[in-house]
Coordinates of C-alpha atoms in Angstrom, one line a residue:
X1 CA 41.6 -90.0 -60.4
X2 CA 38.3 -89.2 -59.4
X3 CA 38.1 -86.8 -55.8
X4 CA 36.0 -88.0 -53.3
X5 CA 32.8 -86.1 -52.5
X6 CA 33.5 -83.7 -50.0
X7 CA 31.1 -83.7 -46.7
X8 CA 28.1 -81.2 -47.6
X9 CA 28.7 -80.1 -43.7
X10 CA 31.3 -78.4 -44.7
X11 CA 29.6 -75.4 -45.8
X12 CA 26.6 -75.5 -42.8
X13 CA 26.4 -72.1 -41.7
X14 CA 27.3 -72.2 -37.4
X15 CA 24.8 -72.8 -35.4
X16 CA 23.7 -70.3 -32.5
X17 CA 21.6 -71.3 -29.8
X18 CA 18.2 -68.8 -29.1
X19 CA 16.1 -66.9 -31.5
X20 CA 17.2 -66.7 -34.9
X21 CA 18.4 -63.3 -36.0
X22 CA 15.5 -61.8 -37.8
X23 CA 17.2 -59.7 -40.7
X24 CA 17.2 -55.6 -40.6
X25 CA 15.0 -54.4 -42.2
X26 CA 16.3 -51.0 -44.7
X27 CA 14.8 -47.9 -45.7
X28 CA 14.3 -47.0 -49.6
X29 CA 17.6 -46.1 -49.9
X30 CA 18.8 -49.5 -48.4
X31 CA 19.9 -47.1 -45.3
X32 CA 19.4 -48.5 -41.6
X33 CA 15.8 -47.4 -40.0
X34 CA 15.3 -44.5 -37.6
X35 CA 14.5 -45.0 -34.5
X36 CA 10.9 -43.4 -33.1
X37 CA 11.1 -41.4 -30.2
X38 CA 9.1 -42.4 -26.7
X39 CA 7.3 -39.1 -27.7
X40 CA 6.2 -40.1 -31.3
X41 CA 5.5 -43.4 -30.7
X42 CA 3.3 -41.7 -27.9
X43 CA 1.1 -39.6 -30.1
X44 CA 0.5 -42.4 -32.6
X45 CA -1.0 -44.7 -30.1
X46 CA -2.9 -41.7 -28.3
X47 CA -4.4 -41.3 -32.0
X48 CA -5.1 -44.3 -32.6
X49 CA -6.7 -44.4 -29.2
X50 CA -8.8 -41.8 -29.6
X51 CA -10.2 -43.4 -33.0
X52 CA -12.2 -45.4 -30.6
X53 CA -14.8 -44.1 -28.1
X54 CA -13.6 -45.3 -25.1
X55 CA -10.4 -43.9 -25.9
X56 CA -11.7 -40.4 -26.9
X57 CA -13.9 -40.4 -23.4
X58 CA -10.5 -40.7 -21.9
X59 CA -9.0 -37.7 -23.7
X60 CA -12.2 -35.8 -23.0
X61 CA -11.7 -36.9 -19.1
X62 CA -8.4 -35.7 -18.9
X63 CA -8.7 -32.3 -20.9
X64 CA -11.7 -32.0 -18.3
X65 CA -9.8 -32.4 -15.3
X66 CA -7.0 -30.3 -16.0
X67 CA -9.1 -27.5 -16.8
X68 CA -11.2 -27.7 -13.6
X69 CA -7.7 -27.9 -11.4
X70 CA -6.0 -25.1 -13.2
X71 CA -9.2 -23.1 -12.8
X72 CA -9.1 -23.7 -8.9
X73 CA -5.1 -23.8 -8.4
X74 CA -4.6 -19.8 -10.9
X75 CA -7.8 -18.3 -8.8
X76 CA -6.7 -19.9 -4.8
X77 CA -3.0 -18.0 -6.5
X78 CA -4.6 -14.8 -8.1
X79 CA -7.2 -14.3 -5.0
X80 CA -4.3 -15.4 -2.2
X81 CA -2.3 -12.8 -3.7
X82 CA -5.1 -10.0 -3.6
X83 CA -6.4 -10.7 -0.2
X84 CA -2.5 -10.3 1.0
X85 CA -2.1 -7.1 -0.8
X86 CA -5.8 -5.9 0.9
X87 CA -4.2 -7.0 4.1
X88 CA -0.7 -5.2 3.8
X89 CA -3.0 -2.3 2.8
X90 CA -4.6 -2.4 6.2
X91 CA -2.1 -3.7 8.6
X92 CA 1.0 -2.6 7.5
X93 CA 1.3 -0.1 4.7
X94 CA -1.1 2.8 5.9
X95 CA 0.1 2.5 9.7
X96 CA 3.3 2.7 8.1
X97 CA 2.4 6.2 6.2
X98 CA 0.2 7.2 9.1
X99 CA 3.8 6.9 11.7
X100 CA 5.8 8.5 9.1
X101 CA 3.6 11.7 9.4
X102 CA 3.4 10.9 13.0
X103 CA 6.5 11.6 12.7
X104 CA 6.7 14.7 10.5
X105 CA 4.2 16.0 12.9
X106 CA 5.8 15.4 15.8
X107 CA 8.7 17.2 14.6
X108 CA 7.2 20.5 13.6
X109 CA 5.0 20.5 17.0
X110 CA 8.6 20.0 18.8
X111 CA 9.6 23.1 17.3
X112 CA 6.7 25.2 17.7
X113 CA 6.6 24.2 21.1
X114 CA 10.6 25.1 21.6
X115 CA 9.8 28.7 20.1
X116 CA 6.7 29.0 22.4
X117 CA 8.9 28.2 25.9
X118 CA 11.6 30.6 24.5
X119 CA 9.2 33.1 24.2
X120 CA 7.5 32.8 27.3
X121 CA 10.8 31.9 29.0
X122 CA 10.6 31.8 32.9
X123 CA 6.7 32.1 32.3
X124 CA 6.9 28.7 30.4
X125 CA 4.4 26.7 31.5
X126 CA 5.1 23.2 32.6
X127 CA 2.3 21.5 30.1
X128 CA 4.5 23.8 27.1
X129 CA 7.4 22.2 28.2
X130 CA 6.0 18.9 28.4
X131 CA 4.8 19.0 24.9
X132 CA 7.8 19.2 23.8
X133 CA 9.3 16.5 25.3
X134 CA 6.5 14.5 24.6
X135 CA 7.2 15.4 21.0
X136 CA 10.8 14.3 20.9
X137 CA 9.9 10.7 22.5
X138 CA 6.9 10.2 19.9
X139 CA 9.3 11.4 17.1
X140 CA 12.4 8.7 18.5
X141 CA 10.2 6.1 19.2
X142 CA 8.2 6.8 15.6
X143 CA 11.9 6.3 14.2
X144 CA 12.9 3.2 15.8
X145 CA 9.5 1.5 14.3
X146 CA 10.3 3.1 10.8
X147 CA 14.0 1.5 11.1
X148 CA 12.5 -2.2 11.9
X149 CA 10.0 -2.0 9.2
X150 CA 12.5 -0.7 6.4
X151 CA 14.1 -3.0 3.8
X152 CA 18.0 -2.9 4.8
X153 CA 20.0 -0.6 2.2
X154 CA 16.5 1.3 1.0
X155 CA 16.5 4.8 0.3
X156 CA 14.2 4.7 3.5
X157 CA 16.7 3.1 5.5
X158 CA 19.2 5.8 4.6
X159 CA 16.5 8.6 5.8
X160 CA 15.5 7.0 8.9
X161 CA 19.1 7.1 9.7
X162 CA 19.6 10.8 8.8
X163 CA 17.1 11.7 11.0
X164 CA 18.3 10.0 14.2
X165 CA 21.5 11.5 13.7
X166 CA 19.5 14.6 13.6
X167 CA 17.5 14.5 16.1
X168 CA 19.8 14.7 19.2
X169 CA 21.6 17.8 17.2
X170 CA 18.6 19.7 17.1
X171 CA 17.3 19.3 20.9
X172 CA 21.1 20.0 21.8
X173 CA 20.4 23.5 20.2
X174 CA 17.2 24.2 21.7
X175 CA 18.7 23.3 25.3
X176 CA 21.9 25.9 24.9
X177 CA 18.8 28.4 23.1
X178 CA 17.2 27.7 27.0
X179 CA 19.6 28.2 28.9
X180 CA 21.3 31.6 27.0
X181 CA 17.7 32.6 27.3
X182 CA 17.1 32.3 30.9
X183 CA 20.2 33.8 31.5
X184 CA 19.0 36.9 29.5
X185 CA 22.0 36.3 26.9
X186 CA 20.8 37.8 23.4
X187 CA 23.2 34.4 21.7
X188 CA 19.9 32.7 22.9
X189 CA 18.0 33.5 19.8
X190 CA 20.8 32.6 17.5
X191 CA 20.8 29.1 18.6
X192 CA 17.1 28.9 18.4
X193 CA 16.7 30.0 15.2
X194 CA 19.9 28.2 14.2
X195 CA 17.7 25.1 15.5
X196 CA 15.3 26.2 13.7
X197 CA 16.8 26.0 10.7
X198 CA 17.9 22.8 11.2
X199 CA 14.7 21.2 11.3
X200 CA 12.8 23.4 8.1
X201 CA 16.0 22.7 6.3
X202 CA 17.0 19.0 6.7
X203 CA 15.1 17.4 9.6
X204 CA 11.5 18.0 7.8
X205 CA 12.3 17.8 4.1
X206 CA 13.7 14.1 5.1
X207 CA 10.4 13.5 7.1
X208 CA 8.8 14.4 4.2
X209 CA 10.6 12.1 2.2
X210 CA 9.9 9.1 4.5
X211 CA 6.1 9.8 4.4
X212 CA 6.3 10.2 0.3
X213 CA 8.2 6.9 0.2
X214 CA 5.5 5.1 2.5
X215 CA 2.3 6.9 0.9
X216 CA 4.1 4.9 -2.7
X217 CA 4.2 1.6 -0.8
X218 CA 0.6 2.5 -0.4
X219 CA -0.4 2.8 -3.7
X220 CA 1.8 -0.4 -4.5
X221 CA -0.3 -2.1 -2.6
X222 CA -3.7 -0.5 -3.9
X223 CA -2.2 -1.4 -6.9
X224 CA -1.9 -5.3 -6.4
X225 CA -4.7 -5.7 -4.4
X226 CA -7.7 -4.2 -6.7
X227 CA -7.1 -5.5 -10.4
X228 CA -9.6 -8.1 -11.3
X229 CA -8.2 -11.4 -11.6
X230 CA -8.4 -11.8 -15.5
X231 CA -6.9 -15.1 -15.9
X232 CA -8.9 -16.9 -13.5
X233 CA -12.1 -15.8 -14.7
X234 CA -11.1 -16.9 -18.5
X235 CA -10.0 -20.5 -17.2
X236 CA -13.2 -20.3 -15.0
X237 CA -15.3 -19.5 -18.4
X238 CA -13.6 -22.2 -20.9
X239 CA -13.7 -24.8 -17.6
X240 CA -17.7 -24.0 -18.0
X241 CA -17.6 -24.1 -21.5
X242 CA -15.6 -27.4 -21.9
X243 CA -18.0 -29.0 -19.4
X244 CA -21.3 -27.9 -21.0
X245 CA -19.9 -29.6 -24.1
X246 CA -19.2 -32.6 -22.6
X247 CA -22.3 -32.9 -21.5
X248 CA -24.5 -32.2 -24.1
X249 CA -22.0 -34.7 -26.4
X250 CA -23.0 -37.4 -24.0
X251 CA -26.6 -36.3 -24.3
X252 CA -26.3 -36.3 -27.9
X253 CA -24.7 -40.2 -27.7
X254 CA -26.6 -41.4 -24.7
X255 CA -30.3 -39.9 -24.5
X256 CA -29.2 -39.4 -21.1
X257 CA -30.1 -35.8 -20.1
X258 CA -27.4 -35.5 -16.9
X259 CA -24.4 -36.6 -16.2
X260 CA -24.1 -36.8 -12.5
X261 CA -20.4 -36.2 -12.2
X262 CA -19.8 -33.8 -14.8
X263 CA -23.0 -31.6 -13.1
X264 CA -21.3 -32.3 -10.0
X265 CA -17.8 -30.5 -11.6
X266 CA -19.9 -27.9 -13.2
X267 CA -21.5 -27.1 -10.2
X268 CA -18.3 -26.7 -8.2
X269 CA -16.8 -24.3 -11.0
X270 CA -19.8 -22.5 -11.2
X271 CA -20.0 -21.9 -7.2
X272 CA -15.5 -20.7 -7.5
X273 CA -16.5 -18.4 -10.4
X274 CA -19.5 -16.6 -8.6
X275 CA -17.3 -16.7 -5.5
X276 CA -14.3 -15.0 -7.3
X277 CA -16.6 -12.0 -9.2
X278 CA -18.7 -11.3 -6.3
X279 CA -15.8 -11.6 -3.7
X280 CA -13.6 -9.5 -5.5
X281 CA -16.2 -7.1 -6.5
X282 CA -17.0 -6.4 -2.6
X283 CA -13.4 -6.2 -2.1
X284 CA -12.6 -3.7 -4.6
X285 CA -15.4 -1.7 -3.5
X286 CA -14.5 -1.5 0.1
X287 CA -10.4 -0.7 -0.8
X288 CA -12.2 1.9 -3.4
X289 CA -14.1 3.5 -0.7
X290 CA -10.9 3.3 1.8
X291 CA -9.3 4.9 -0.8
X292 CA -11.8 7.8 -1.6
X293 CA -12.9 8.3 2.1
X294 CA -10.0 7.4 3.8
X295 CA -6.8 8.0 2.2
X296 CA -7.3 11.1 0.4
X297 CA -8.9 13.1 3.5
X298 CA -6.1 11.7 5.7
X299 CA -3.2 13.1 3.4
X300 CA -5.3 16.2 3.2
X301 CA -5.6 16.8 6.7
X302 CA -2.3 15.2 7.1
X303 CA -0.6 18.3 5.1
X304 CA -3.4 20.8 6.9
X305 CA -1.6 20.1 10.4
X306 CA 1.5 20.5 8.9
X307 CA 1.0 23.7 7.2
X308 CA -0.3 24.6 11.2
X309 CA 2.3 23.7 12.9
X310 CA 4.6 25.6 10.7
X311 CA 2.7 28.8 10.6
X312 CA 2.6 28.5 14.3
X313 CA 6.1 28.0 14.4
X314 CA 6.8 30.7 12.2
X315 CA 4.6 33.5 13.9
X316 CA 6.9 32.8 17.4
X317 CA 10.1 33.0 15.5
X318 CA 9.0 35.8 14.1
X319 CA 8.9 37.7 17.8
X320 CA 12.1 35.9 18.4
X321 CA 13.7 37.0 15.6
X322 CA 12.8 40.8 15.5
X323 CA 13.1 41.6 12.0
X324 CA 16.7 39.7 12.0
X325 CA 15.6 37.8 9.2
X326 CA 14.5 38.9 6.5
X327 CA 13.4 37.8 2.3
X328 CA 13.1 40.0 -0.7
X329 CA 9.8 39.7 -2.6
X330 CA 9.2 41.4 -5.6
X331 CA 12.0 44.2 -4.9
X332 CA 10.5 44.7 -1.0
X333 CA 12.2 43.1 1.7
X334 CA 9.7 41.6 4.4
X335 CA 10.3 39.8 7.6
X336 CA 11.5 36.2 6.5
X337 CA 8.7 34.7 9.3
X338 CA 6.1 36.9 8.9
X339 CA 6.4 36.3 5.2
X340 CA 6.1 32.2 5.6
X341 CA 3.5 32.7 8.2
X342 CA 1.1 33.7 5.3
X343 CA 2.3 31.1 3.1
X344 CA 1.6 28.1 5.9
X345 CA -1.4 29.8 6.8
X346 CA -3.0 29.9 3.0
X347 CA -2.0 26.5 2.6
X348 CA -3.6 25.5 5.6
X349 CA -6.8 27.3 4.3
X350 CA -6.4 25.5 1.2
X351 CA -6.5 21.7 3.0
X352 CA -9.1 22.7 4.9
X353 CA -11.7 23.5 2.2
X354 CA -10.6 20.7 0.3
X355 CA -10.6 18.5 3.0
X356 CA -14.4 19.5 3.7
X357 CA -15.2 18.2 0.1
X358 CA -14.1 15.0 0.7
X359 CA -15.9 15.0 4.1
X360 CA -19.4 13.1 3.6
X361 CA -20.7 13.2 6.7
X362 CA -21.5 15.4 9.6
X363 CA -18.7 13.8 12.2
X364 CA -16.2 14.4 9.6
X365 CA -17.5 17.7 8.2
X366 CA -18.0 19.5 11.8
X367 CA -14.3 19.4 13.2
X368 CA -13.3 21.2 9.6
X369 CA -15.9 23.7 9.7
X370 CA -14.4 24.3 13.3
X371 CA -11.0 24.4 12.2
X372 CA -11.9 27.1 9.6
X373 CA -13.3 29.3 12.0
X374 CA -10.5 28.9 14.0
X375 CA -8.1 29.7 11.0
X376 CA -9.9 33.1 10.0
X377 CA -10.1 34.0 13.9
X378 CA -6.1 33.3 14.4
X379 CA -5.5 35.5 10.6
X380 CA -7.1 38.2 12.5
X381 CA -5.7 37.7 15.4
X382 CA -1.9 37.7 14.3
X383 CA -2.7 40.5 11.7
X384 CA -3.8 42.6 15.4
X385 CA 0.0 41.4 16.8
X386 CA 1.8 41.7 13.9
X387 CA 0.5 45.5 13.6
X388 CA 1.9 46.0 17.1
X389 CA 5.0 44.3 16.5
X390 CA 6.0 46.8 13.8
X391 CA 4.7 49.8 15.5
X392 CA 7.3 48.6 18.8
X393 CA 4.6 48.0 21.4
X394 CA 7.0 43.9 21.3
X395 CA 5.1 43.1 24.6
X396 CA 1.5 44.1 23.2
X397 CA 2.2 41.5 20.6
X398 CA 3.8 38.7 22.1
X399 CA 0.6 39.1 24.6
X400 CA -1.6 38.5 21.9
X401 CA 0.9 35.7 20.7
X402 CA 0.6 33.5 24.2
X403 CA -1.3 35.4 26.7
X404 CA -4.1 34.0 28.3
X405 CA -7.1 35.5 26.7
X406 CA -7.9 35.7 22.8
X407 CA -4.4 35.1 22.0
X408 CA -3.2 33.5 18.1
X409 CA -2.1 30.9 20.1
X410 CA -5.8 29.8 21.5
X411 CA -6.7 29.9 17.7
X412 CA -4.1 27.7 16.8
X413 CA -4.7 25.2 20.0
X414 CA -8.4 25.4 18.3
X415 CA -7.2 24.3 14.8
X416 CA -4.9 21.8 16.0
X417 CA -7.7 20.3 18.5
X418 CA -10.6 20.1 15.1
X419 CA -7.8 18.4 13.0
X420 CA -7.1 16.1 15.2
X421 CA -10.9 15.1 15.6
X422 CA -11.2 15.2 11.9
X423 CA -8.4 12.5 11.6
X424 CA -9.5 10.0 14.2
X425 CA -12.9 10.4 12.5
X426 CA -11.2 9.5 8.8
X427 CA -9.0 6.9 10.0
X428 CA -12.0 5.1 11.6
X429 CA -13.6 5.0 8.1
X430 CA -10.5 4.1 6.7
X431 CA -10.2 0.8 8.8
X432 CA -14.2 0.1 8.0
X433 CA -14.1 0.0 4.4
X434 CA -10.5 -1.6 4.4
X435 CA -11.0 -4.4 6.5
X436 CA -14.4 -4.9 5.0
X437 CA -12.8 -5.1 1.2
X438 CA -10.1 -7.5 3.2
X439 CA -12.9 -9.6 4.3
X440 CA -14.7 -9.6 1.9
X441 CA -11.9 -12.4 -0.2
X442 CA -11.9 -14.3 3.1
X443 CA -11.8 -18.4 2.7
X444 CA -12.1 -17.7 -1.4
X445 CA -8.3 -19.0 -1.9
X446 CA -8.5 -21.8 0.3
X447 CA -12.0 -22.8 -0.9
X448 CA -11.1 -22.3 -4.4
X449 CA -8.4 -24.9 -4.5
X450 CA -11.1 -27.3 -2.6
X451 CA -13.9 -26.9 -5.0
X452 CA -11.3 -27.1 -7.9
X453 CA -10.1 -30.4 -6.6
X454 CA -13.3 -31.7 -6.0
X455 CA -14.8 -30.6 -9.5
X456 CA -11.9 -32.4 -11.2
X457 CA -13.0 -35.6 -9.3
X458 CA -16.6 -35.3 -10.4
X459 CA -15.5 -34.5 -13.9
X460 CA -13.0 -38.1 -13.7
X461 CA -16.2 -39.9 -12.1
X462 CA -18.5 -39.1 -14.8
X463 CA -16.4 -40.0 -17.4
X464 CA -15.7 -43.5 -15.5
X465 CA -18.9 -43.7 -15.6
X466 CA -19.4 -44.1 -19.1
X467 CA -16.5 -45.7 -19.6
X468 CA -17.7 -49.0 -17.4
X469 CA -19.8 -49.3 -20.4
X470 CA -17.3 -50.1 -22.7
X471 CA -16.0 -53.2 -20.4

């Protein structure tokens, strides 16, 4: 029996509504395709952009740009940094290490002047007295602008902290020395020299070590503030380069001789590199001469004062003392003062002639030719009372220590007078060549970033400019 013919629906594949499904395509190996990444796909059509002219004038543009804003943005960075380090060199580092030998000075001049009212005792004179008290505020209130300025757990910190803990010790000893002293009680001495020792022992070594710690944040900032700023002078150059090829491509395509936007860009990067090599050129020559005409005589002169007071100090305590204390040199005992009177005092000889190298003029020169005089008169001077001293005649010699007339005291008063002229002199050329080396980067970081913005912009218009060409 013959089967009817079956319906040739019956095999219709089902019918979807939309797009037909387009078939995936394989790989090689009949695998499924890889998928491109954004970044690939990307690259292809910036190269197959670039194949064209208009396309590689956009590159160009772009490349252009970039170069002239990085140019502006590293040099407004490398210059901003700079000019803050030449600042902090003037306004806070070197008033930082000029307190901390304020402060060191102060100190040493409080004990010499605590030696010279013990000596004199009821003859003190009120001035003496003041002095010293005048002393002890300079050195607190030095300390208490140290502690605000110091980093919280520094090494500084920790010294400025000694030292007001100190400080009250040591003018409790001198009092009691004062008042054993008026009372004519020999235990007087003791507590003066045991004062004294206090301060050569802990209170000045850690004043020491507050001024070595600021002179370093000196040189730190020296340090950052003079380099020349490589990186922005090699982007300045290749900016330069890039733009000079630019244009001499378009002349090359074009006939046209200038590009107005690209000179325009040119022009701006040529102005921020001549600004950055002669700005920084004048600044490193003003912090140079700071440097070589400020700094060095100040630490000199800074240590000659020291070595003054000290030797000043040591020649009273030497009268207080009477031969109590003594040192062993070479197999010879000596008088412990007497002996570190002549070690102050050659060191003070020493500053002062290298200080009058470094002085190159005639107001700085003249108050250490003074002070030299005034160092071989007071040598003479003290070897006059020291012979006396030995040979008994105690009142001869502490006469010629702080009498009235031609007295190692008047010597000293002579020295310490000159040095103090001599610094006020250096720390006025200091704060000259500083602040004009600050100055001299003025506007350059802020006016970088301009001109680099703007010479980005001209290098973007002239490229547009071309490209309107193309439309």
């Amino acid at each position: 029996m013959t089967q009817p013919p079956q319906s040739s629906t019956a095999f219709a594949p089902p019918v979807t509504s939309g797009t037909p499904a387009v078939p995936a395509q394989r790989g090689p190996s009949g695998l499924p395709p890889v998928r491109r990444t954004a970044f690939v796909e990307g690259a292809e059509r910036l190269r197959d952009a670039a194949t064209t002219e208009p396309g590689r004038l956009r590159v160009i543009g772009a490349v252009l740009a970039l170069l002239v804003v990085a140019f502006g943005a590293v040099t407004a960075w490398q210059s901003g940094e700079r000019a803050g380090a030449a600042d902090d060199v003037l306004t806070r580092s070197q008033p930082l290490s000029s307190g901390a030998a304020a402060i060191y000075r102060s100190l040493a001049d409080a004990n010499t002047a605590a030696s010279t009212g013990f000596l004199a005792g009821p003859r003190e004179t009120t001035a003496n007295r003041e002095r010293y008290e005048d002393d002890i505020r300079t050195a607190a209130s030095g300390l208490i602008r140290a502690a605000a300025d110091t980093e919280p757990g520094s090494p500084s910190e920790a010294t400025v902290r000694k030292l007001n803990r100190l400080l009250p010790e040591y003018k409790g000893l001198v009092e009691r020395a004062r008042v054993y002293n008026r009372q004519g009680y020999p235990v007087g001495g003791a507590y003066l020299r045991y004062a004294n020792e206090k301060m050569q022992t802990e209170m000045l070594p850690a004043a020491q070590d507050l001024y070595t710690k600021e002179n370093q944040r000196l040189d730190a900032d020296y340090a950052d503030a003079t380099p020349y700023p490589w990186a922005a002078i090699a982007l300045g150059l290749l900016a330069l380069a890039a733009l000079g090829l630019a244009q001499y491509r378009d002349y090359r395509r074009t006939n046209r001789v200038l590009n107005h936007g690209l000179v325009a860009a040119s022009a701006a990067t040529v102005v921020v590199l001549l600004w950055l090599l002669v700005g920084h050129t004048l600044a490193r020559s003003g912090l140079f001469g700071s440097y070589d005409h400020g700094i060095r005589s100040l630490n000199v002169l800074h240590n000659a004062q020291i070595a003054a007071l000290k030797a000043r100090g040591n020649e009273n305590l030497s009268l207080v003392a009477r031969g109590a204390e003594t040192v062993e040199v070479k197999g010879v005992k000596q008088d412990a003062y007497y002996y570190a009177f002549d070690r102050d005092l050659g060191t003070l000889q020493a500053r002062l002639t290298e200080a009058r190298r470094y002085a190159d003029d005639d107001q700085g020169g003249a108050p250490v030719d003074s002070a030299l005089g005034d160092t071989a008169e007071w040598k003479k001077r003290h070897g006059t009372a020291r012979d006396e001293d030995e040979k008994g005649n105690y009142q001869v010699a502490l006469d010629q220590v702080i009498g009235a007339y031609d007295t190692t005291g008047a010597s000293f008063d002579g020295v310490d007078r000159s040095l103090t002229r001599a610094l006020g002199h250096e720390q006025t050329e200091f704060d000259r060549a500083a602040a004009d080396g600050r100055n001299a980067m003025t506007g350059l970081p802020q006016g970088a970033a301009v001109l680099g913005v703007l010479g980005a912009a001209g290098a973007v218009f002239g490229i547009g400019r071309r490209l309107s060409e193309y439309r």
